[in-house]
Amino acid sequence: MMRRMLAAAAAVVLLAGCDGSGGEADPSPSASAGDGSSDVSSDATTAPTTDAPISQDEAVACPAGVVELDPELPDEVPEGATSVRLCAGGDDEVTPPTDALVTEVAAVVAKVNDQPVVTRGCADRRLPTYQLAFGYPDGSTFVVAGRFTGCAEVLVGSGRRAKAGPPLRTFVDSLVAQRATAAPPDRAIDPADLDCAQQREEHTWPLADPTGLIAAVMCVGDPDSPQGARRTEIRAGELETVLASIRTDSGPPRATFGCGAFNPQEPWIVGTNVWGDPITMTQECLDFMMTEERAWKPRGKAAKLVNRLIDRAR
């Protein structure tokens, strides 16, 4: 049974002025640390990272739950990790990729440890946004967990470090680079299995870039009650039209003045890429949102197709 070295850490905040790359101290008192009774061992490896990456089957697994602060642990991630996996943090803000990072792992370790140790008081207002599990050659693990805090701090073991955004960004960028030279998993995607309730990923862009869609459905209804949405599969030829339009007809969202009225039959698109990442585009006015700063604006043939898909949904 794998010995696990778990420590709470990492905070990503997209609150106004606190997106994980900066932010002022929260005037409210800090939440108390855990009592150190979580499933934690004290023998994390410090062996150097091996030259050859390990396989996905050998990579670290996600913890069963959300880790907590442990005053018995160091305030930095131990060196020598050979894999790191992005894991759920408890509030559905991040959907974990199916693949772990087994290349450039040291860069993620360094990015966590490069953040300055801070002592300002910030309340942990919500459950973690994400967790990063680091795996070592001896089977031990060290887990950090990103929280929504007023200061966008990264909590590592027994200490708090500033700027939780950079470690997550380093992981995502490194995984994108790893995928460019790796074979995707061999899996069949059935559009019937796609869930109209899946959220749009914002913290892990571009893992959920819609240009990578291989299967998708159009949902129509109330996004706040997606279980009652009508839906229709976007067929292969139709998906080609959608993808071609996304590549040429995307840019900053258009102004939404006058578009705030509730629409009980609002359309949105859910799908997945070859890596299994969920991809969701919700509609605002005439645009389908890819991120907060980028939107797909269907034109011509694609706009007519969107209308047909909405009419066909049932």
Coordinates of C-alpha atoms in Angstrom, one line a residue:
M1 CA 0.0 0.0 0.0
M2 CA 1.4 3.3 -1.1
R3 CA 2.6 5.5 1.8
R4 CA 1.3 8.9 1.4
M5 CA 2.8 12.2 2.4
L6 CA 0.0 14.7 2.3
A7 CA 0.2 18.3 3.1
A8 CA -2.3 21.1 2.5
A9 CA -1.2 23.8 0.2
A10 CA -2.0 26.0 -2.8
A11 CA -4.6 28.7 -3.3
V12 CA -6.0 30.0 -6.5
V13 CA -8.3 33.0 -6.3
L14 CA -10.0 34.7 -9.2
L15 CA -11.6 37.3 -6.9
A16 CA -11.3 40.9 -7.9
G17 CA -7.6 41.8 -7.6
C18 CA -6.6 38.3 -6.3
D19 CA -6.1 35.9 -9.1
G20 CA -3.2 34.0 -7.6
S21 CA -0.6 36.3 -9.1
G22 CA -0.8 38.9 -6.4
G23 CA -3.3 40.4 -3.9
E24 CA -3.3 42.2 -0.6
A25 CA -3.7 40.6 2.8
D26 CA -7.2 39.7 4.0
P27 CA -8.0 41.7 7.1
S28 CA -10.1 38.8 8.6
P29 CA -8.3 36.3 10.9
S30 CA -6.8 33.2 9.4
A31 CA -8.6 29.9 9.8
S32 CA -6.9 27.6 12.2
A33 CA -4.6 24.9 10.8
G34 CA -5.4 21.2 11.0
D35 CA -4.3 19.2 14.0
G36 CA -1.9 17.1 12.0
S37 CA -4.1 14.0 12.2
S38 CA -4.6 13.6 8.5
D39 CA -3.2 10.7 6.6
V40 CA 0.4 11.9 6.5
S41 CA 3.8 10.3 6.8
S42 CA 7.1 12.0 7.4
D43 CA 9.4 10.1 5.1
A44 CA 9.0 11.8 1.7
T45 CA 11.8 11.1 -0.6
T46 CA 14.5 13.6 -1.5
A47 CA 16.0 11.4 -4.2
P48 CA 16.9 13.2 -7.5
T49 CA 14.4 13.0 -10.4
T50 CA 15.2 10.3 -12.8
D51 CA 16.2 11.2 -16.3
A52 CA 13.7 9.0 -18.1
P53 CA 10.0 9.8 -17.4
I54 CA 7.9 7.1 -15.7
S55 CA 4.8 5.6 -17.4
Q56 CA 1.3 6.8 -16.7
D57 CA 0.6 3.5 -15.0
E58 CA 3.4 4.3 -12.5
A59 CA 2.3 7.9 -11.9
V60 CA 1.0 9.1 -8.6
A61 CA -2.7 8.7 -7.8
C62 CA -5.0 11.4 -6.4
P63 CA -5.7 11.4 -2.6
A64 CA -9.1 10.0 -1.5
G65 CA -10.0 13.3 0.2
V66 CA -9.0 16.9 0.7
V67 CA -5.8 17.3 2.6
E68 CA -5.4 19.7 5.5
L69 CA -2.5 21.7 7.0
D70 CA 0.0 19.7 9.1
P71 CA 2.3 21.6 11.4
E72 CA 4.7 18.5 11.5
L73 CA 5.5 18.9 7.8
P74 CA 8.0 21.1 6.0
D75 CA 6.7 24.3 4.3
E76 CA 8.0 23.2 0.9
V77 CA 7.5 20.3 -1.5
P78 CA 10.4 17.8 -1.3
E79 CA 12.7 17.5 -4.3
G80 CA 12.9 14.3 -6.4
A81 CA 9.3 13.9 -7.5
T82 CA 8.9 11.9 -10.7
S83 CA 5.2 12.6 -11.4
V84 CA 2.5 15.1 -10.4
R85 CA -1.2 14.9 -11.0
L86 CA -3.9 17.6 -10.9
C87 CA -6.7 16.5 -8.6
A88 CA -10.1 17.7 -7.6
G89 CA -10.1 20.1 -4.7
G90 CA -13.7 19.8 -3.4
D91 CA -15.6 22.6 -5.0
D92 CA -15.9 21.4 -8.7
E93 CA -13.8 24.3 -10.0
V94 CA -11.3 22.1 -11.6
T95 CA -11.9 18.8 -13.4
P96 CA -8.7 16.7 -13.2
P97 CA -7.1 15.6 -16.4
T98 CA -6.9 11.8 -16.9
D99 CA -3.1 12.0 -17.5
A100 CA -0.4 12.9 -15.0
L101 CA 2.6 15.0 -15.7
V102 CA 5.7 12.8 -15.9
T103 CA 8.0 15.3 -17.6
E104 CA 9.3 18.6 -16.2
V105 CA 8.0 17.7 -12.8
A106 CA 10.8 19.6 -11.1
A107 CA 9.5 22.8 -12.7
V108 CA 6.2 22.4 -10.8
V109 CA 8.0 21.6 -7.6
A110 CA 10.2 24.7 -8.0
K111 CA 7.3 26.9 -8.8
V112 CA 5.6 26.0 -5.6
N113 CA 8.7 26.4 -3.5
D114 CA 9.7 29.7 -5.3
Q115 CA 6.7 31.4 -3.8
P116 CA 7.7 33.5 -0.7
V117 CA 6.6 32.3 2.7
V118 CA 4.0 34.7 4.2
T119 CA 2.5 35.2 7.6
R120 CA -0.4 37.5 6.8
G121 CA -3.8 36.4 8.1
C122 CA -6.2 35.1 5.4
A123 CA -9.4 33.2 6.0
D124 CA -9.9 30.0 4.0
R125 CA -13.4 30.8 2.9
R126 CA -14.1 27.8 0.8
L127 CA -13.0 24.3 0.1
P128 CA -9.9 23.9 -2.1
T129 CA -10.0 24.7 -5.8
Y130 CA -7.5 22.1 -6.8
Q131 CA -4.9 19.7 -5.4
L132 CA -1.5 18.8 -6.8
A133 CA -0.2 15.3 -5.8
F134 CA 3.5 14.7 -6.2
G135 CA 4.8 11.2 -6.5
Y136 CA 8.3 9.8 -5.5
P137 CA 10.3 6.8 -6.5
D138 CA 9.8 5.1 -3.1
G139 CA 6.0 5.3 -3.4
S140 CA 5.4 8.2 -1.1
T141 CA 3.4 11.3 -2.1
F142 CA 3.2 14.9 -1.1
V143 CA -0.1 16.7 -1.8
V144 CA -0.8 20.4 -2.0
A145 CA -4.3 21.8 -2.1
G146 CA -5.2 25.2 -3.6
R147 CA -7.7 27.2 -1.7
F148 CA -9.9 30.2 -2.3
T149 CA -8.5 32.8 0.1
G150 CA -8.5 36.5 0.2
C151 CA -4.8 36.7 -0.4
A152 CA -4.6 34.0 -3.1
E153 CA -2.0 32.1 -1.0
V154 CA -0.5 28.7 -1.6
L155 CA -0.5 26.6 1.6
V156 CA 2.4 24.2 1.7
G157 CA 2.7 21.7 4.6
S158 CA 3.1 23.9 7.7
G159 CA 3.5 27.2 5.9
R160 CA 1.7 29.6 3.7
R161 CA 3.2 30.8 0.5
A162 CA 2.2 33.7 -1.8
K163 CA 0.8 33.4 -5.3
A164 CA -0.9 30.1 -5.9
G165 CA -1.7 30.8 -9.5
P166 CA 1.9 30.2 -10.9
P167 CA 2.2 26.6 -9.8
L168 CA -1.1 25.7 -11.4
R169 CA -0.2 27.5 -14.6
T170 CA 3.2 25.8 -14.7
F171 CA 1.5 22.4 -14.4
V172 CA -1.0 23.2 -17.2
D173 CA 1.7 24.5 -19.5
S174 CA 3.9 21.5 -18.9
L175 CA 1.1 19.1 -19.5
V176 CA 0.2 20.8 -22.8
A177 CA 3.9 20.4 -23.8
Q178 CA 3.9 16.7 -22.7
R179 CA 0.8 15.9 -24.7
A180 CA 2.4 17.3 -27.9
T181 CA 4.8 14.4 -28.0
A182 CA 2.6 11.7 -26.2
A183 CA 0.0 9.3 -27.5
P184 CA -3.6 10.0 -26.2
P185 CA -5.5 7.2 -24.4
D186 CA -7.3 4.7 -26.6
R187 CA -10.9 5.2 -25.7
A188 CA -14.2 5.4 -27.5
I189 CA -16.3 8.5 -26.9
D190 CA -20.1 8.1 -27.0
P191 CA -21.9 11.4 -27.2
A192 CA -24.8 9.8 -25.2
D193 CA -22.4 9.8 -22.2
L194 CA -21.8 13.6 -22.4
D195 CA -23.4 15.5 -19.5
C196 CA -25.2 18.8 -20.1
A197 CA -24.3 19.6 -16.4
Q198 CA -20.5 19.7 -16.9
Q199 CA -19.0 23.1 -16.1
R200 CA -16.8 25.2 -18.3
E201 CA -13.1 24.9 -17.4
E202 CA -11.5 28.3 -16.7
H203 CA -8.5 27.6 -14.5
T204 CA -6.9 24.9 -16.8
W205 CA -7.1 26.6 -20.2
P206 CA -6.0 25.5 -22.8
L207 CA -6.6 21.9 -21.8
A208 CA -10.3 22.5 -22.7
D209 CA -9.7 24.4 -25.9
P210 CA -12.9 23.7 -28.1
T211 CA -10.7 23.4 -31.2
G212 CA -9.9 19.9 -29.9
L213 CA -13.5 18.7 -29.7
I214 CA -14.0 15.1 -31.0
A215 CA -17.5 14.7 -29.7
A216 CA -20.2 17.2 -28.7
V217 CA -23.9 17.7 -28.1
M218 CA -26.1 20.8 -28.2
C219 CA -28.0 21.3 -24.9
V220 CA -31.1 23.6 -24.7
G221 CA -32.8 24.6 -21.5
D222 CA -32.0 26.3 -18.2
P223 CA -28.3 26.0 -17.4
D224 CA -29.2 26.1 -13.7
S225 CA -31.3 23.0 -14.2
P226 CA -29.3 21.1 -16.8
Q227 CA -30.8 17.7 -15.9
G228 CA -34.0 18.9 -17.7
A229 CA -32.3 20.2 -20.9
R230 CA -33.2 19.0 -24.4
R231 CA -30.2 17.7 -26.3
T232 CA -29.0 16.5 -29.7
E233 CA -25.8 15.1 -30.9
I234 CA -23.6 17.2 -33.1
R235 CA -22.8 14.8 -35.9
A236 CA -19.3 14.3 -37.4
G237 CA -19.9 16.5 -40.5
E238 CA -21.6 19.1 -38.3
L239 CA -18.7 19.1 -35.9
E240 CA -16.3 19.8 -38.7
T241 CA -18.4 22.9 -39.5
V242 CA -18.4 24.0 -35.9
L243 CA -14.6 23.5 -35.5
A244 CA -13.8 25.4 -38.8
S245 CA -15.9 28.3 -37.6
I246 CA -14.3 28.3 -34.1
R247 CA -10.9 28.6 -35.7
T248 CA -11.9 31.6 -37.8
D249 CA -14.7 33.3 -35.9
S250 CA -13.4 33.6 -32.4
G251 CA -12.3 36.6 -30.5
P252 CA -13.1 39.0 -27.6
P253 CA -16.8 38.7 -26.5
R254 CA -19.2 41.3 -28.0
A255 CA -20.9 43.8 -25.7
T256 CA -23.8 42.2 -23.8
F257 CA -25.9 45.3 -23.2
G258 CA -29.6 44.4 -23.4
C259 CA -28.9 40.6 -23.3
G260 CA -29.4 40.0 -19.6
A261 CA -33.0 38.8 -19.7
F262 CA -33.6 35.2 -18.6
N263 CA -34.0 32.7 -21.5
P264 CA -35.6 29.4 -20.4
Q265 CA -34.5 27.9 -23.7
E266 CA -30.8 28.9 -23.6
P267 CA -28.4 26.8 -25.8
W268 CA -24.9 25.6 -24.7
I269 CA -22.5 23.0 -26.1
V270 CA -20.7 20.3 -24.1
G271 CA -18.2 17.9 -25.4
T272 CA -14.8 16.3 -24.9
N273 CA -11.4 16.1 -26.6
V274 CA -9.2 13.0 -27.3
W275 CA -7.7 13.3 -23.8
G276 CA -11.1 13.2 -22.1
D277 CA -11.1 16.8 -20.9
P278 CA -14.6 18.2 -20.6
I279 CA -15.3 21.2 -22.9
T280 CA -18.3 23.5 -22.4
M281 CA -19.3 26.6 -24.2
T282 CA -22.2 28.6 -22.7
Q283 CA -24.0 31.2 -24.7
E284 CA -24.1 34.9 -23.8
C285 CA -26.1 36.9 -26.3
L286 CA -25.0 35.6 -29.7
D287 CA -21.6 34.4 -28.5
F288 CA -20.6 31.0 -27.2
M289 CA -18.0 31.6 -24.4
M290 CA -14.7 29.7 -24.6
T291 CA -13.1 31.6 -21.7
E292 CA -14.0 34.9 -20.0
E293 CA -11.9 36.7 -22.6
R294 CA -12.6 34.7 -25.7
A295 CA -15.8 33.7 -27.5
W296 CA -17.0 31.9 -30.6
K297 CA -19.2 34.0 -32.8
P298 CA -20.9 31.7 -35.3
R299 CA -21.3 33.2 -38.7
G300 CA -22.8 32.1 -42.1
K301 CA -23.0 28.3 -42.4
A302 CA -22.1 27.8 -38.8
A303 CA -24.8 30.2 -37.5
K304 CA -27.4 28.4 -39.5
L305 CA -26.2 25.1 -38.2
V306 CA -26.5 26.3 -34.6
N307 CA -30.1 27.2 -35.2
R308 CA -30.8 23.8 -36.7
L309 CA -29.2 22.1 -33.8
I310 CA -31.3 24.1 -31.3
D311 CA -34.5 23.2 -33.2
R312 CA -33.5 19.5 -33.4
A313 CA -32.8 19.2 -29.7
R314 CA -35.4 17.2 -27.8

